[in-house]
Amino acid sequence: MKKQIILVIGAAGQIGTELTIALRQEYGRENVIAADKTIKPGSDSIELDVLDATKLRQVIHDLEVTQVYLLAAMLSATGEQHPEMAWKLNVQSLLSVLEIAKEFQLDKIFWPSSIAIFGPTSPKYNCPQHTRIEPNTVYGISKRAGEYWCQYYFDKFGVDVRSIRYPGLISYSTPPGGGTTDYAIDIFHQALESGHYTCFLTEDNCLPMMYMPDAIRATMELMHAPKENISIRTSYNLAGMSFAPCDLAAAIQMHLPKFQIAYEPDYRNEIANSWPASIKDEQARKDWGWQPQFDLKKMTADMLLHIGKNKEIVTRCIEA
Ligand code: SER
């Protein structure tokens, strides 16, 4: 098999941080190049603004990259504040990568889509792969357009681009960045720090969610699947769990009985209202054997364990 050199764009972000670790475990540290717009001093990442197409092309050419994971994006809540920038970052970056992939005949591309491509006219429960899709957020529109571009570059030029419609992703190692589903991360930090959380969604606003270890495994499994098994070239529906803020609060209270939650819904509640509450993902299961491992109970226990440990370390450092 040809030696693989992998470029991860947006490597310092929520998905990028953990995906880079998983890719390095598999392909070796020296074969996975982590790139981000700004990098921390002393890090082994390279500085790369994905909107600088000339530099992007040069990096891919000079480092003999064979696979690109394009994770740089502006999420739903921030996208509503900066529509033009969200469109540019989410779509222009993809077009540049697809064009370069075509030119250099790269082996594989990964690009994430989202449940945000669905809109108010899509089925609320068990939303299927193929259905009415009329997104009404900038983020959703940009991701839906991106899905069509992936399909187009596969159909016309044979670019092997693969994609997942991620649900809201929950993780403990990096803070989330401007999404509507971010409450499901913030709540853990607040529960452990102050014992109280004020949620920006209503208590019953149910959304599809996934724990990061499942999301990373799904990504690796999709990218490993034989090309002929990939029947979806827009983006795969993927389901992990579905819950509302009140369900998550109850799961946290099983561990922290004094935890309190209040609700002050803002504009993000409207965004969440336009998305399905649950997703049907039979195509991912059929094509590449997808099976989630974390449910609400298991994810909650693991999040509290890890965030609790990190906080202990921080507290010990401050006290020392
Ligand atoms: N987590 C994303 C957001 O809230 C949805 O994919 O914007």
Short mmCIF file of C-alpha atoms and ligand atoms in Angstrom, two decimals:
data_model
loop_
_atom_site.label_atom_id
_atom_site.label_comp_id
_atom_site.label_asym_id
_atom_site.label_seq_id
_atom_site.Cartn_x
_atom_site.Cartn_y
_atom_site.Cartn_z
CA MET A 1 0.00 0.00 0.00
CA LYS A 2 1.17 3.51 -0.82
CA LYS A 3 2.57 5.45 2.16
CA GLN A 4 -0.10 7.78 3.51
CA ILE A 5 0.66 11.35 4.54
CA ILE A 6 -2.32 12.93 6.24
CA LEU A 7 -3.07 16.62 6.62
CA VAL A 8 -5.55 17.58 9.36
CA ILE A 9 -6.86 21.12 8.87
CA GLY A 10 -8.42 22.59 11.99
CA ALA A 11 -6.34 20.22 14.11
CA ALA A 12 -6.64 22.35 17.26
CA GLY A 13 -10.45 22.32 17.23
CA GLN A 14 -12.96 20.14 19.04
CA ILE A 15 -12.85 17.23 16.57
CA GLY A 16 -9.33 17.92 15.26
CA THR A 17 -7.63 17.57 18.63
CA GLU A 18 -8.89 14.04 19.21
CA LEU A 19 -8.87 12.91 15.60
CA THR A 20 -5.22 13.92 15.21
CA ILE A 21 -4.32 11.73 18.20
CA ALA A 22 -6.23 8.76 16.74
CA LEU A 23 -4.70 9.23 13.28
CA ARG A 24 -1.18 9.50 14.73
CA GLN A 25 -1.70 6.30 16.70
CA GLU A 26 -2.58 4.56 13.49
CA TYR A 27 -0.31 6.15 10.86
CA GLY A 28 2.61 7.30 13.03
CA ARG A 29 3.26 10.78 14.34
CA GLU A 30 5.53 11.79 11.45
CA ASN A 31 2.87 10.92 8.86
CA VAL A 32 0.08 13.08 10.29
CA ILE A 33 0.52 16.83 9.83
CA ALA A 34 -1.58 18.91 12.19
CA ALA A 35 -2.46 22.35 10.79
CA ASP A 36 -4.41 25.24 12.23
CA LYS A 37 -4.88 28.96 11.72
CA THR A 38 -3.14 29.81 14.95
CA ILE A 39 -0.79 27.47 16.73
CA LYS A 40 0.50 27.41 20.28
CA PRO A 41 4.21 28.16 20.81
CA GLY A 42 6.23 24.96 20.93
CA SER A 43 3.56 22.87 19.20
CA ASP A 44 4.52 20.57 16.33
CA SER A 45 1.62 21.84 14.20
CA ILE A 46 1.96 24.02 11.13
CA GLU A 47 0.28 27.39 10.72
CA LEU A 48 -2.20 27.32 7.86
CA ASP A 49 -5.17 29.52 7.04
CA VAL A 50 -7.35 27.26 4.90
CA LEU A 51 -8.66 30.29 3.01
CA ASP A 52 -5.15 30.92 1.72
CA ALA A 53 -5.55 28.57 -1.27
CA THR A 54 -2.03 29.20 -2.58
CA LYS A 55 -0.40 28.14 0.68
CA LEU A 56 -2.79 25.22 1.06
CA ARG A 57 -1.83 23.95 -2.41
CA GLN A 58 1.86 24.43 -1.66
CA VAL A 59 1.67 22.54 1.66
CA ILE A 60 -0.19 19.62 0.05
CA HIS A 61 2.30 19.54 -2.83
CA ASP A 62 5.51 20.01 -0.85
CA LEU A 63 4.67 17.60 1.96
CA GLU A 64 3.34 15.01 -0.50
CA VAL A 65 0.01 14.78 1.28
CA THR A 66 -2.25 11.88 0.25
CA GLN A 67 -5.27 12.44 2.52
CA VAL A 68 -6.90 15.60 3.89
CA TYR A 69 -9.24 15.87 6.86
CA LEU A 70 -10.83 19.30 6.54
CA LEU A 71 -12.27 20.18 9.96
CA ALA A 72 -12.06 23.98 9.98
CA ALA A 73 -15.60 25.39 10.16
CA MET A 74 -17.84 27.99 11.76
CA LEU A 75 -20.68 26.35 13.71
CA SER A 76 -24.37 27.22 13.88
CA ALA A 77 -24.60 29.83 16.65
CA THR A 78 -21.54 31.84 15.53
CA GLY A 79 -22.61 31.40 11.89
CA GLU A 80 -25.82 33.33 12.55
CA GLN A 81 -23.72 36.24 13.87
CA HIS A 82 -21.25 36.16 10.94
CA PRO A 83 -23.13 34.79 7.91
CA GLU A 84 -20.68 35.85 5.20
CA MET A 85 -17.65 34.57 7.04
CA ALA A 86 -19.42 31.28 7.86
CA TRP A 87 -20.29 30.74 4.20
CA LYS A 88 -16.77 31.58 3.10
CA LEU A 89 -15.00 29.42 5.66
CA ASN A 90 -17.35 26.45 5.37
CA VAL A 91 -17.74 26.34 1.58
CA GLN A 92 -14.69 28.05 0.08
CA SER A 93 -12.29 25.88 2.10
CA LEU A 94 -14.04 22.74 0.86
CA LEU A 95 -13.94 23.89 -2.76
CA SER A 96 -10.21 24.59 -2.50
CA VAL A 97 -9.52 21.16 -1.00
CA LEU A 98 -11.68 19.37 -3.58
CA GLU A 99 -10.01 21.22 -6.45
CA ILE A 100 -6.53 20.34 -5.11
CA ALA A 101 -7.65 16.73 -4.52
CA LYS A 102 -8.72 16.56 -8.16
CA GLU A 103 -5.50 18.13 -9.42
CA PHE A 104 -3.09 16.01 -7.34
CA GLN A 105 -5.32 12.92 -7.36
CA LEU A 106 -5.30 12.64 -3.59
CA ASP A 107 -6.33 9.28 -2.14
CA LYS A 108 -9.09 10.36 0.22
CA ILE A 109 -10.73 13.43 1.72
CA PHE A 110 -12.81 13.66 4.89
CA TRP A 111 -15.17 16.56 5.42
CA PRO A 112 -17.79 16.77 8.19
CA SER A 113 -21.38 17.72 7.59
CA SER A 114 -23.98 18.04 10.34
CA ILE A 115 -27.54 17.33 11.46
CA ALA A 116 -27.90 21.09 10.89
CA ILE A 117 -28.53 20.41 7.19
CA PHE A 118 -32.05 19.36 8.19
CA GLY A 119 -34.66 22.06 8.62
CA PRO A 120 -38.14 22.62 10.01
CA THR A 121 -39.78 20.62 7.21
CA SER A 122 -37.65 17.51 7.84
CA PRO A 123 -39.14 14.72 9.99
CA LYS A 124 -38.66 15.52 13.69
CA TYR A 125 -38.18 11.92 14.83
CA ASN A 126 -36.03 9.20 13.26
CA CYS A 127 -35.09 11.56 10.46
CA PRO A 128 -33.97 9.41 7.52
CA GLN A 129 -31.02 9.80 5.15
CA HIS A 130 -33.15 10.89 2.20
CA THR A 131 -35.98 13.25 3.06
CA ARG A 132 -37.07 16.87 2.78
CA ILE A 133 -34.00 18.98 3.49
CA GLU A 134 -34.60 22.72 3.77
CA PRO A 135 -32.09 24.17 6.24
CA ASN A 136 -32.78 27.64 7.63
CA THR A 137 -29.46 28.48 9.29
CA VAL A 138 -26.32 29.77 7.58
CA TYR A 139 -24.40 26.81 8.96
CA GLY A 140 -27.01 24.32 7.72
CA ILE A 141 -27.15 25.93 4.27
CA SER A 142 -23.36 25.91 3.97
CA LYS A 143 -23.09 22.28 5.04
CA ARG A 144 -25.87 21.20 2.65
CA ALA A 145 -24.17 23.04 -0.22
CA GLY A 146 -20.90 21.35 0.77
CA GLU A 147 -22.57 17.94 0.64
CA TYR A 148 -23.60 18.59 -2.96
CA TRP A 149 -20.06 19.70 -3.82
CA CYS A 150 -18.71 16.42 -2.40
CA GLN A 151 -21.17 14.44 -4.52
CA TYR A 152 -20.27 16.57 -7.57
CA TYR A 153 -16.50 16.07 -7.24
CA PHE A 154 -17.00 12.34 -6.73
CA ASP A 155 -19.34 11.98 -9.72
CA LYS A 156 -17.44 14.21 -12.16
CA PHE A 157 -13.83 13.72 -11.14
CA GLY A 158 -13.75 10.58 -8.97
CA VAL A 159 -12.52 12.43 -5.87
CA ASP A 160 -12.93 9.95 -2.99
CA VAL A 161 -14.47 12.35 -0.50
CA ARG A 162 -16.34 10.90 2.47
CA SER A 163 -18.54 12.64 4.99
CA ILE A 164 -20.62 12.22 8.14
CA ARG A 165 -23.53 14.34 9.34
CA TYR A 166 -22.32 14.59 12.92
CA PRO A 167 -24.85 15.06 15.69
CA GLY A 168 -23.95 17.46 18.53
CA LEU A 169 -20.54 16.30 19.75
CA ILE A 170 -19.75 16.00 23.44
CA SER A 171 -16.14 15.93 24.61
CA TYR A 172 -14.02 16.83 27.61
CA SER A 173 -10.60 17.65 26.18
CA THR A 174 -11.33 20.83 24.22
CA PRO A 175 -14.00 23.48 24.69
CA PRO A 176 -16.72 23.58 22.03
CA GLY A 177 -16.73 26.43 19.54
CA GLY A 178 -19.95 28.34 18.94
CA GLY A 179 -22.48 25.57 18.38
CA THR A 180 -26.10 25.18 19.47
CA THR A 181 -25.32 21.84 21.09
CA ASP A 182 -22.52 23.34 23.24
CA TYR A 183 -24.78 23.39 26.30
CA ALA A 184 -24.28 19.63 26.59
CA ILE A 185 -20.59 20.27 27.32
CA ASP A 186 -20.80 23.50 29.35
CA ILE A 187 -23.30 21.87 31.71
CA PHE A 188 -20.67 19.36 32.93
CA HIS A 189 -18.10 22.07 33.69
CA GLN A 190 -20.68 24.17 35.55
CA ALA A 191 -22.10 21.17 37.40
CA LEU A 192 -18.66 20.41 38.81
CA GLU A 193 -17.61 24.03 39.39
CA SER A 194 -20.72 25.68 40.80
CA GLY A 195 -23.39 22.98 41.00
CA HIS A 196 -25.68 25.09 38.85
CA TYR A 197 -26.26 25.64 35.14
CA THR A 198 -28.49 28.03 33.19
CA CYS A 199 -29.39 26.43 29.88
CA PHE A 200 -30.00 28.41 26.67
CA LEU A 201 -32.43 25.78 25.34
CA THR A 202 -35.83 24.87 26.78
CA GLU A 203 -35.88 21.82 29.02
CA ASP A 204 -37.58 19.60 26.44
CA ASN A 205 -35.60 20.58 23.33
CA CYS A 206 -34.38 17.17 22.28
CA LEU A 207 -31.42 16.86 19.90
CA PRO A 208 -29.27 14.09 18.39
CA MET A 209 -25.93 13.89 20.22
CA MET A 210 -22.80 11.75 20.22
CA TYR A 211 -19.88 11.21 22.57
CA MET A 212 -16.55 12.08 20.97
CA PRO A 213 -14.98 8.58 21.22
CA ASP A 214 -17.88 7.27 19.11
CA ALA A 215 -17.49 10.14 16.62
CA ILE A 216 -13.75 9.50 16.23
CA ARG A 217 -14.30 5.78 15.79
CA ALA A 218 -17.05 6.43 13.22
CA THR A 219 -14.73 8.70 11.25
CA MET A 220 -11.91 6.15 11.24
CA GLU A 221 -14.32 3.35 10.27
CA LEU A 222 -15.80 5.35 7.41
CA MET A 223 -12.35 6.24 6.10
CA HIS A 224 -11.23 2.60 6.28
CA ALA A 225 -14.26 1.20 4.48
CA PRO A 226 -13.63 -0.15 0.98
CA LYS A 227 -14.50 2.43 -1.66
CA GLU A 228 -17.15 0.20 -3.23
CA ASN A 229 -19.06 0.06 0.08
CA ILE A 230 -19.57 3.82 0.18
CA SER A 231 -23.03 4.33 -1.30
CA ILE A 232 -23.56 7.86 0.05
CA ARG A 233 -21.40 10.57 -1.47
CA THR A 234 -23.21 13.54 0.04
CA SER A 235 -22.90 12.69 3.76
CA TYR A 236 -23.98 9.85 6.04
CA ASN A 237 -26.62 10.22 8.74
CA LEU A 238 -25.10 9.05 12.02
CA ALA A 239 -26.86 8.48 15.33
CA GLY A 240 -25.50 8.08 18.84
CA MET A 241 -28.08 9.14 21.41
CA SER A 242 -30.87 11.72 21.66
CA PHE A 243 -31.76 13.70 24.76
CA ALA A 244 -33.21 17.00 25.97
CA PRO A 245 -31.55 19.26 28.57
CA CYS A 246 -33.86 17.89 31.30
CA ASP A 247 -32.72 14.31 30.53
CA LEU A 248 -29.07 15.34 30.75
CA ALA A 249 -29.68 17.22 34.00
CA ALA A 250 -31.34 14.11 35.48
CA ALA A 251 -28.40 11.94 34.36
CA ILE A 252 -25.95 14.35 36.05
CA GLN A 253 -28.08 14.40 39.22
CA MET A 254 -27.60 10.63 39.52
CA HIS A 255 -23.94 11.49 40.30
CA LEU A 256 -24.35 14.99 41.77
CA PRO A 257 -27.74 15.00 43.53
CA LYS A 258 -27.50 18.71 44.45
CA PHE A 259 -27.01 19.85 40.84
CA GLN A 260 -29.58 22.49 39.80
CA ILE A 261 -30.59 23.60 36.31
CA ALA A 262 -32.52 26.71 35.16
CA TYR A 263 -33.71 27.59 31.67
CA GLU A 264 -33.30 30.88 29.82
CA PRO A 265 -33.79 30.06 26.15
CA ASP A 266 -32.25 32.45 23.61
CA TYR A 267 -31.90 32.51 19.79
CA ARG A 268 -30.14 29.16 19.89
CA ASN A 269 -33.38 27.53 21.00
CA GLU A 270 -34.92 28.50 17.63
CA ILE A 271 -31.97 26.94 15.82
CA ALA A 272 -32.39 23.73 17.82
CA ASN A 273 -36.14 23.76 17.11
CA SER A 274 -35.43 23.60 13.39
CA TRP A 275 -33.40 20.38 13.73
CA PRO A 276 -34.60 16.79 14.16
CA ALA A 277 -34.78 15.30 17.65
CA SER A 278 -33.49 11.93 16.47
CA ILE A 279 -31.77 10.46 13.43
CA LYS A 280 -32.05 7.19 11.52
CA ASP A 281 -28.67 5.92 10.35
CA GLU A 282 -29.32 2.53 8.74
CA GLN A 283 -27.15 3.32 5.69
CA ALA A 284 -24.02 3.85 7.84
CA ARG A 285 -24.78 0.61 9.68
CA LYS A 286 -25.24 -1.27 6.43
CA ASP A 287 -22.33 0.21 4.42
CA TRP A 288 -19.57 0.28 7.02
CA GLY A 289 -20.97 -1.47 10.07
CA TRP A 290 -21.63 1.55 12.28
CA GLN A 291 -22.63 0.79 15.88
CA PRO A 292 -22.53 3.43 18.67
CA GLN A 293 -21.13 2.44 22.07
CA PHE A 294 -22.11 5.33 24.34
CA ASP A 295 -25.61 6.10 25.59
CA LEU A 296 -26.60 9.00 27.85
CA LYS A 297 -25.78 7.16 31.09
CA LYS A 298 -22.37 5.90 30.00
CA MET A 299 -21.38 9.23 28.42
CA THR A 300 -22.41 11.19 31.54
CA ALA A 301 -20.36 8.99 33.86
CA ASP A 302 -17.31 9.24 31.62
CA MET A 303 -17.59 13.03 31.16
CA LEU A 304 -17.87 13.63 34.92
CA LEU A 305 -14.93 11.35 35.60
CA HIS A 306 -12.61 13.08 33.13
CA ILE A 307 -13.67 16.68 33.75
CA GLY A 308 -13.61 16.03 37.50
CA LYS A 309 -10.04 14.72 37.23
CA ASN A 310 -8.93 17.72 35.16
CA LYS A 311 -10.47 20.11 37.65
CA GLU A 312 -8.75 18.35 40.54
CA ILE A 313 -5.43 18.78 38.75
CA VAL A 314 -6.13 22.48 38.16
CA THR A 315 -7.20 23.02 41.78
CA ARG A 316 -4.10 21.22 43.06
CA CYS A 317 -1.86 23.36 40.85
CA ILE A 318 -3.50 26.57 42.04
CA GLU A 319 -3.28 25.54 45.70
CA ALA A 320 0.37 24.40 45.46
N1 SER B 1 -22.80 20.98 16.95
C1 SER B 1 -23.25 21.73 15.81
C2 SER B 1 -23.78 23.03 16.22
O1 SER B 1 -24.39 23.09 17.26
C3 SER B 1 -24.28 20.97 15.06
O2 SER B 1 -23.65 20.08 14.20
O3 SER B 1 -23.66 23.96 15.52
#
